[in-house]
Coordinates of C-alpha atoms and ligand atoms in Angstrom, one line a residue:
X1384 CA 0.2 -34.1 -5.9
X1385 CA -2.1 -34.2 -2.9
X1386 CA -5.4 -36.5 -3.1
X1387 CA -6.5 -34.1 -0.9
X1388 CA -8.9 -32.1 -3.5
X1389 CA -10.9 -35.2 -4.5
X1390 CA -10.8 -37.0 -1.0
X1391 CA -12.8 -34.6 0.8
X1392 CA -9.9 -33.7 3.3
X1393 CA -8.7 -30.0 4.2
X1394 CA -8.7 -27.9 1.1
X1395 CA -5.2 -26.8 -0.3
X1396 CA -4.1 -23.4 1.5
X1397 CA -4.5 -20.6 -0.5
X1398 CA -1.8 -18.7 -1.7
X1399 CA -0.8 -15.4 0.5
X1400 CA -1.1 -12.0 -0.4
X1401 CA 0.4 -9.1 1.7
X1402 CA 1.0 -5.6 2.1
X1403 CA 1.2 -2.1 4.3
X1404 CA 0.1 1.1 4.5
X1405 CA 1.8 3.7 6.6
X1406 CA -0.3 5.9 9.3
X1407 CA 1.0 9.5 8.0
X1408 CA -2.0 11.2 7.2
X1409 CA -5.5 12.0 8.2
X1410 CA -6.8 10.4 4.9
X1411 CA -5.7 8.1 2.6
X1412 CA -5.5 9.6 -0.6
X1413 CA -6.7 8.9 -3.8
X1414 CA -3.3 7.2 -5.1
X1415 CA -3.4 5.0 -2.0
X1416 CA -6.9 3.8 -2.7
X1417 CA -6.7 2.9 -6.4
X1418 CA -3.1 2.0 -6.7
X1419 CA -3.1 -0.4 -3.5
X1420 CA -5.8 -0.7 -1.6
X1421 CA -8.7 -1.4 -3.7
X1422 CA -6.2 -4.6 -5.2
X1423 CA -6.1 -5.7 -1.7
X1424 CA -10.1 -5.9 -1.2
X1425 CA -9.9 -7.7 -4.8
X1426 CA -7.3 -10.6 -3.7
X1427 CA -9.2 -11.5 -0.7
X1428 CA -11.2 -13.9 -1.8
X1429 CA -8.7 -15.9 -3.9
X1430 CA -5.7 -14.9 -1.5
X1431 CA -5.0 -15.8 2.5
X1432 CA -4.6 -12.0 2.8
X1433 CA -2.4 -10.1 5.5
X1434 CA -2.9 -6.6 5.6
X1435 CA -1.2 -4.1 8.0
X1436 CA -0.2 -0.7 9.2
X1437 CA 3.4 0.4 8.9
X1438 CA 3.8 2.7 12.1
X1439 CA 7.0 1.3 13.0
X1440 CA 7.9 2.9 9.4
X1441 CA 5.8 6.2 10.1
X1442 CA 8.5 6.9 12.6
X1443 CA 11.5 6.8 10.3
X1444 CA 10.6 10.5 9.8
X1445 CA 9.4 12.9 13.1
X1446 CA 5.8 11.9 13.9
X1447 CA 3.8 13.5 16.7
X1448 CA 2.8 10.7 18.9
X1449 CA -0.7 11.5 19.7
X1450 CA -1.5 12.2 15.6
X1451 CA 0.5 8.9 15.1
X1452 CA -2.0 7.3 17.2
X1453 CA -5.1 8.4 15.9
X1454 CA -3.6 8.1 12.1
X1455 CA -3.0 4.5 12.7
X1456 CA -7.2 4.1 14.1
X1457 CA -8.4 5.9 10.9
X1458 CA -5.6 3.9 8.8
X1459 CA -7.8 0.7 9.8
X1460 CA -11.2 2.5 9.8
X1461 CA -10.8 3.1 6.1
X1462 CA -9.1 0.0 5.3
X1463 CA -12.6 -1.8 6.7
X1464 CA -14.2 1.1 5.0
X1465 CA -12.8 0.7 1.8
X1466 CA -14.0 -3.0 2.1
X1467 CA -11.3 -5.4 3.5
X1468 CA -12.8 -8.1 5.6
X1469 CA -11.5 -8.8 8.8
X1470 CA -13.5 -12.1 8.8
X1471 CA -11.4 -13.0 5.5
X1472 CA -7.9 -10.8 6.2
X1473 CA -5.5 -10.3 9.1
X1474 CA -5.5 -6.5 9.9
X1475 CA -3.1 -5.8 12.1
X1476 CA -0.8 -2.9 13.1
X1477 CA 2.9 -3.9 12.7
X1478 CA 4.3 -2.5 15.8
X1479 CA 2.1 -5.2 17.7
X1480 CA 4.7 -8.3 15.8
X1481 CA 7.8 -7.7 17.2
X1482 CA 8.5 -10.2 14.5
X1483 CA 9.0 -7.5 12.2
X1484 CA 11.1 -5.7 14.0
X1485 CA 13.4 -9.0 14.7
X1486 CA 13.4 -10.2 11.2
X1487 CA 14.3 -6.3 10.0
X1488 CA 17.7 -6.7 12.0
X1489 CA 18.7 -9.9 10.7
X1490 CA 17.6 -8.2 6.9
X1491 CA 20.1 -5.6 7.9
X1492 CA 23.1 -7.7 8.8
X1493 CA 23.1 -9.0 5.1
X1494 CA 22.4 -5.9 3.2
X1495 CA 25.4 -4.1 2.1
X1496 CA 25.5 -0.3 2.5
X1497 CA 26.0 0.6 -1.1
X1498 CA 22.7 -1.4 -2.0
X1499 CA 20.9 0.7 0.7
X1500 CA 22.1 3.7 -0.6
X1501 CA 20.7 3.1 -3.9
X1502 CA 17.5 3.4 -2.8
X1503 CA 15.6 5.9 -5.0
X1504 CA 13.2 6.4 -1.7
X1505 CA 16.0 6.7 0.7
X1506 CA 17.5 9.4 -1.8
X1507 CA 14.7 11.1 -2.1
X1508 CA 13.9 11.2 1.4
X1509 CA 17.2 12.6 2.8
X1510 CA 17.7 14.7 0.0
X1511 CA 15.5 17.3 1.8
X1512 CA 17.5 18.6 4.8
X1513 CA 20.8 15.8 3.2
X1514 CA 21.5 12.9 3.9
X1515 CA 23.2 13.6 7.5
X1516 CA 20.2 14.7 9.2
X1517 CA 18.1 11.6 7.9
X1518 CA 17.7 8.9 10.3
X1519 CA 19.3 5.8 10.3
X1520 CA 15.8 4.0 10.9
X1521 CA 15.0 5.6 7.4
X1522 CA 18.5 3.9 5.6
X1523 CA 16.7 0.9 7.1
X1524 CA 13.3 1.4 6.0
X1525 CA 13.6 -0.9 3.3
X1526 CA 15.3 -3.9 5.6
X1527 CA 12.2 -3.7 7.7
X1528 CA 10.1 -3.5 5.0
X1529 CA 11.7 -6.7 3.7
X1530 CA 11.2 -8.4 7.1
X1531 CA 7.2 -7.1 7.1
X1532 CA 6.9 -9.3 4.0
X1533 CA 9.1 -12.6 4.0
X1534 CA 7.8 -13.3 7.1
X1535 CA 4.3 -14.3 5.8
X1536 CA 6.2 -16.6 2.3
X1537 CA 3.4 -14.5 0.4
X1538 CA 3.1 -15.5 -3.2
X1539 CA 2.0 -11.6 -3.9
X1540 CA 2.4 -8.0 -2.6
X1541 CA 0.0 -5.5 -4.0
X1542 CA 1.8 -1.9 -4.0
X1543 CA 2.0 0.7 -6.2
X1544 CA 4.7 1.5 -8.6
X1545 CA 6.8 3.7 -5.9
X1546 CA 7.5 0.4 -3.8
X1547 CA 8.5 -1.7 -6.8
X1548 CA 12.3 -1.2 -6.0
X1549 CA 11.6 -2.0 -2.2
X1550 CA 10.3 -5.4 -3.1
X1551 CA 13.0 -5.8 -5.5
X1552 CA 15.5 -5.7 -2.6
X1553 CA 13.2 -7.8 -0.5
X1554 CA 13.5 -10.3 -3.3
X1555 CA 17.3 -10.2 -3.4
X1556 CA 17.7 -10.8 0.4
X1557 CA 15.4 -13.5 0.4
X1558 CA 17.3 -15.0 -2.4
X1559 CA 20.6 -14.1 -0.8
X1560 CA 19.2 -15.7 2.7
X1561 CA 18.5 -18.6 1.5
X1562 CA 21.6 -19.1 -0.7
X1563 CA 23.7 -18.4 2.5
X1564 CA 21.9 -20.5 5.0
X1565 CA 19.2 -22.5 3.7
X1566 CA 15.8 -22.3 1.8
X1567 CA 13.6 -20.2 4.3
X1568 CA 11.9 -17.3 2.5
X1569 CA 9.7 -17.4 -0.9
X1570 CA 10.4 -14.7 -3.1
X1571 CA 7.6 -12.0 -3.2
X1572 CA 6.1 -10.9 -6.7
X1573 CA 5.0 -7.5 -7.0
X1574 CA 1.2 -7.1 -7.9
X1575 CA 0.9 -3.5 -9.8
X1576 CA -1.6 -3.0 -11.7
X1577 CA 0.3 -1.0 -15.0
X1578 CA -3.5 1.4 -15.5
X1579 CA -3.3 2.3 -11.4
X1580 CA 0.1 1.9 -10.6
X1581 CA 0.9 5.9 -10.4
X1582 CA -2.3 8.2 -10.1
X1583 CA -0.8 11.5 -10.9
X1584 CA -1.3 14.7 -9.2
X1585 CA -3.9 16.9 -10.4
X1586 CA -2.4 20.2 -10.7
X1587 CA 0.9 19.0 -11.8
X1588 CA 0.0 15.7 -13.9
X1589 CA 3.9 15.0 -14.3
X1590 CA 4.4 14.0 -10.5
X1591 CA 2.7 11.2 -8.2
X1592 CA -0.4 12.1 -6.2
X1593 CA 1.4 12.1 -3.0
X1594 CA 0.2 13.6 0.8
X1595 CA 3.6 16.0 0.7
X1596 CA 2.1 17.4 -2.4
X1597 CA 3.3 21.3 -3.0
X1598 CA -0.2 22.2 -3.6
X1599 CA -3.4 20.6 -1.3
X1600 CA -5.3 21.3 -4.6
X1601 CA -3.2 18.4 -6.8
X1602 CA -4.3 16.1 -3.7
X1603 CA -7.9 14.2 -3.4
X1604 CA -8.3 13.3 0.3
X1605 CA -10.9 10.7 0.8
X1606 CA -11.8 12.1 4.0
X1607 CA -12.4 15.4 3.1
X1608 CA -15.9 17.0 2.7
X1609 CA -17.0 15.8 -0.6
X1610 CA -17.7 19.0 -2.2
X1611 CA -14.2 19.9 -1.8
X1612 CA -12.8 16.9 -3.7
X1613 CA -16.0 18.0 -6.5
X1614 CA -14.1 21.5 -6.4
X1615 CA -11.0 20.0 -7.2
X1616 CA -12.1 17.4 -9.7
X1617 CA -13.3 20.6 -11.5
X1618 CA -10.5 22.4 -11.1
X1619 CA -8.0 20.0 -12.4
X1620 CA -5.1 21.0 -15.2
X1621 CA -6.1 19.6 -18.6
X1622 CA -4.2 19.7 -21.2
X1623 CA -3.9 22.2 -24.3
X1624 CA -6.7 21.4 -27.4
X1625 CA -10.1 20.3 -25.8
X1626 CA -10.1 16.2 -27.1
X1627 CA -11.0 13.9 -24.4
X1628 CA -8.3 10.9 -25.1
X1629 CA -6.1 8.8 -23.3
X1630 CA -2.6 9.5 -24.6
X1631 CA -0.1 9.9 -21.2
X1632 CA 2.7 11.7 -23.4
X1633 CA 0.6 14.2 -25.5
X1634 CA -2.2 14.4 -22.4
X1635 CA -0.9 13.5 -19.5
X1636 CA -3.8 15.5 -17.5
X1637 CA -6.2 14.4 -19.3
X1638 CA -5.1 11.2 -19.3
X1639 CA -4.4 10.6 -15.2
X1640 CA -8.6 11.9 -15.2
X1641 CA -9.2 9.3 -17.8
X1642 CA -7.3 6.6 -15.3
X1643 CA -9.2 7.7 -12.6
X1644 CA -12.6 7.2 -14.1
X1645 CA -12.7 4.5 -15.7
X1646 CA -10.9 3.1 -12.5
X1647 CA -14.3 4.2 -10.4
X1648 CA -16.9 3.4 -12.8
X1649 CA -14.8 -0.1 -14.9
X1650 CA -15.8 1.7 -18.1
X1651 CA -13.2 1.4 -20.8
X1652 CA -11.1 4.5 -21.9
X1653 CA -12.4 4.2 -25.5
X1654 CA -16.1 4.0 -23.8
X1655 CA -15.0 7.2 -22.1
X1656 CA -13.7 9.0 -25.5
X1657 CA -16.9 8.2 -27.6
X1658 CA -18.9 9.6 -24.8
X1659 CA -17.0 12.9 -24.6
X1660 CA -16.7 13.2 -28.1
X1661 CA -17.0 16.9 -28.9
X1662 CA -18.2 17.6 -25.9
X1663 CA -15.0 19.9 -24.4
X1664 CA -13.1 19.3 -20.7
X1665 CA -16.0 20.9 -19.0
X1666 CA -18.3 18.0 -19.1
X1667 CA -16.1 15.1 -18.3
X1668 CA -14.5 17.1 -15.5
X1669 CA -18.2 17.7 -14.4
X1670 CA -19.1 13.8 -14.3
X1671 CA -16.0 13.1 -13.0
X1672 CA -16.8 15.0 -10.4
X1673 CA -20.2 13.5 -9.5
X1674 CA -18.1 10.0 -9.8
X1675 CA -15.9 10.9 -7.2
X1676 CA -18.7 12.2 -4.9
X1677 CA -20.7 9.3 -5.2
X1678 CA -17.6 6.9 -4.4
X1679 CA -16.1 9.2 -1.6
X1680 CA -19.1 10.2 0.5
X1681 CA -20.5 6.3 1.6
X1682 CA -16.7 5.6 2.6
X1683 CA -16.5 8.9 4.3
X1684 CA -19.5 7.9 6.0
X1685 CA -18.5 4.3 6.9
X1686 CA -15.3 5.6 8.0
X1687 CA -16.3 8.4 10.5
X1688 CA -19.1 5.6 11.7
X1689 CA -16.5 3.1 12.6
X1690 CA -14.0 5.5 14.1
X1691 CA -17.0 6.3 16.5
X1692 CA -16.3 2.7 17.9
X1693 CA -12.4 2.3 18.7
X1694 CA -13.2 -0.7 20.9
X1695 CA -14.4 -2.4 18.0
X1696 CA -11.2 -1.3 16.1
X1697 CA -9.3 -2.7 19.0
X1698 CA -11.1 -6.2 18.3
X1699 CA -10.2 -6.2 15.2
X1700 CA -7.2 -5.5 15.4
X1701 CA -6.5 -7.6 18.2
X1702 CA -8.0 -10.9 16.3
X1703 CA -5.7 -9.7 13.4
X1704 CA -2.6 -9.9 15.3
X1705 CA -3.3 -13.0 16.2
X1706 CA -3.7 -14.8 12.9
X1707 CA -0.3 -13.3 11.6
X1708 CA 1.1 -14.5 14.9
X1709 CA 0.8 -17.5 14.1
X1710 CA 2.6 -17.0 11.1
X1711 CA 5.1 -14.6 11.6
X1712 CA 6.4 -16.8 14.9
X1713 CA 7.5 -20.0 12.9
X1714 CA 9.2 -18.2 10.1
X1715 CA 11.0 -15.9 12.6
X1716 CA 12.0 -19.0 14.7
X1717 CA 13.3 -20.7 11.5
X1718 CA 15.5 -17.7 10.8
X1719 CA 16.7 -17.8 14.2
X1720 CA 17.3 -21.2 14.2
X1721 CA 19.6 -20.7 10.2
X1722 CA 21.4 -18.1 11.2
X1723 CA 23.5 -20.0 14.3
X1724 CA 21.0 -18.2 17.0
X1725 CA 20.6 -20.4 20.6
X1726 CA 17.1 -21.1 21.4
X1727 CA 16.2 -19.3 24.6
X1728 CA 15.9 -22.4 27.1
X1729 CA 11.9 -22.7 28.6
Ligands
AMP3024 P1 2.1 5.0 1.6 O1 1.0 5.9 1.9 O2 3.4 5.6 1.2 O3 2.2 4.0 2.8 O4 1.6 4.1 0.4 C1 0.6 3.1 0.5 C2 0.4 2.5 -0.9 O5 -0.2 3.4 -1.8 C3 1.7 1.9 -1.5 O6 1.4 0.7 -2.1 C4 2.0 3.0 -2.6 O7 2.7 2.4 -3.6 C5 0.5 3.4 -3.0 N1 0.5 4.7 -3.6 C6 0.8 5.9 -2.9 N2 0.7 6.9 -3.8 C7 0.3 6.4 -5.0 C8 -0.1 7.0 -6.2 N3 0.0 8.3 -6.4 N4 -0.4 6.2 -7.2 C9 -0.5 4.8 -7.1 N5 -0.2 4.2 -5.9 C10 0.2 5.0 -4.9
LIG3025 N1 6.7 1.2 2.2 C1 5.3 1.0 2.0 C2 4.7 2.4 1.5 O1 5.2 3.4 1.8 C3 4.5 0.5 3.2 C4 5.0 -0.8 3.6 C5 5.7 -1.1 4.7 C6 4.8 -2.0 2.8 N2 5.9 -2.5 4.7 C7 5.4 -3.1 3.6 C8 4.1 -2.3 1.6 C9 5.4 -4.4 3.2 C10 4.1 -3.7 1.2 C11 4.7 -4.7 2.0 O2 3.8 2.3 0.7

């Protein structure tokens, strides 16, 4: 063990956390913000944290490129909104590592086709307009995604449940990587936390919160005007009988609104029941409603502010890629180096 800790010397390095968010909407969405994002403000303080934005992923499907570009902006604007510190985290924007791209081709030599195939996303995905009109950047999502995050050695990667097969694979290659050439990558742990890991759509309670919802009305934007997210707080399918209680089989609407508050305001769900108690679905939904407002309005506001000043974003992002430079070089150069590749001569 190092003295290091009693001597006075250079404190132990703190662990690594990681993770992405891709630029493919206007607003993050609820689901974003309490399945990932608010465990990434959480783990800085304990964590070395290295947080970016996956637009090298937003193009697996068709992106317009001038949307693309102001997504990614107000991707980072609500990330410092939302309260990650770029005196404390990298925030960067993947496309400015080509280490990411690099390392995501050397993830795809040793992936086998069958084991990308599998991929629930992937299947999903192409299902739509079958599989021959997806892209073969989207087959490769997850290699790239696997790259994004063994590059760093994190001990953690805070996602929510829809990415737990992704790191699963990143975890395999890692292991297979090392096995094959020699110990280079640590194997990531997913962080999902089980009461946040899938916020559920509120008109259909069954299916994830997601920004291709069928119905704009299941969806909470954070961005959008406040009273409209009140609206559809309000307007949100509960569940036959009129008990406020958290049962996800018997209640499931009921029970994602139940997730949701006690997510916002860290009171328990039994705190929650005893205060609705006999009080009906029109009342809850009605505080819920002023809960959301009062969390979504100040990061609306912080966000618009900081989206007036892109030069400032620029700095920040700018500094960002910088510290995971630093990083992402070495273990890059070590892979090289493993896998028979000749140094470029200086
Ligand atoms: P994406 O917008 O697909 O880049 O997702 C960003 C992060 O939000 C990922 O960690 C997802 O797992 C998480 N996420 C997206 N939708 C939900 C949801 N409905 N519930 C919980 N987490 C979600
Ligand atoms: N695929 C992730 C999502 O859609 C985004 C992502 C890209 C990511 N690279 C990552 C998440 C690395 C965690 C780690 O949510």
């Amino acid at each position: 063990m190092s003295d290091s800790a009693t001597s006075g010397a250079a404190p132990a390095a703190r662990p690594r956390v990681l993770s992405g968010i891709q630029p493919t909407a206007d607003s993050y969405t609820l689901g974003n913000y309490l399945g990932a994002v608010r465990q990434w403000v959480a783990l800085q303080d304990e964590f070395e944290p290295f947080f970016f934005i996956a637009d090298l992923h937003a193009l697996t499907v068709e992106q317009d490129p001038k949307v693309l570009r102001e997504r990614t902006y107000v991707a980072v604007a609500q990330l410092l909104a939302a309260g990650v510190d770029p005196e404390r985290s990298a925030i960067f924007v993947q496309s400015h590592l080509p280490e990411h791209a690099e390392l995501g081709w050397i993830m795809q030599t040793i992936t086998g086709f069958g084991e990308a195939r599998r991929m629930t996303q992937f299947k999903d995905k192409s299902a739509k307009g079958g599989e021959g009109a997806a892209s073969v950047g989207l087959f490769a999502y997850p290699m790239l995604m696997a790259a994004d995050i063994l590059l760093y050695r994190p001990q953690y990667v805070p996602v929510g449940e829809d990415q737990r097969q992704h790191l699963e694979l990143a975890r395999d290659l890692a292991g297979r990587f090392n096995s094959r050439y020699k110990k280079t990558f640590r194997l990531p742990e997913p962080y999902i936390l089980k009461e946040t890991a899938k916020i559920y759509d509120l008109q259909d309670p069954t299916s994830k919160m997601s920004k291709s919802a069928s119905s704009p009305n299941g969806l909470v934007s954070l961005l959008d005007d406040p009273k409209v997210t009140a609206k559809k707080i309000r307007s949100a399918v509960t569940d036959s009988g009129s008990e406020v209680r958290y049962d996800p089989e018997e209640k499931p609407g009921v029970s994602n609104l139940l997730t949701i508050y006690s997510a916002l305001t860290g009171e328990s769900f039994e705190t929650l029941e005893q205060k609705y108690a006999g009080s009906g679905y029109g009342a809850f939904k009605g505080d819920l409603a002023e809960v959301m407002v009062e969390f979504v309005t100040p990061f609306r506001d912080r966000t618009l502010a900081l989206m007036a000043d892109k030069a400032h974003l620029d700095r920040v992002l700018a500094d960002g890629a910088g510290k995971a430079r630093a990083v992402a070089s070495r273990t890059l150069a070590d892979a090289y180096d493993r896998v028979g590749l000749v140094p470029a001569a200086r």
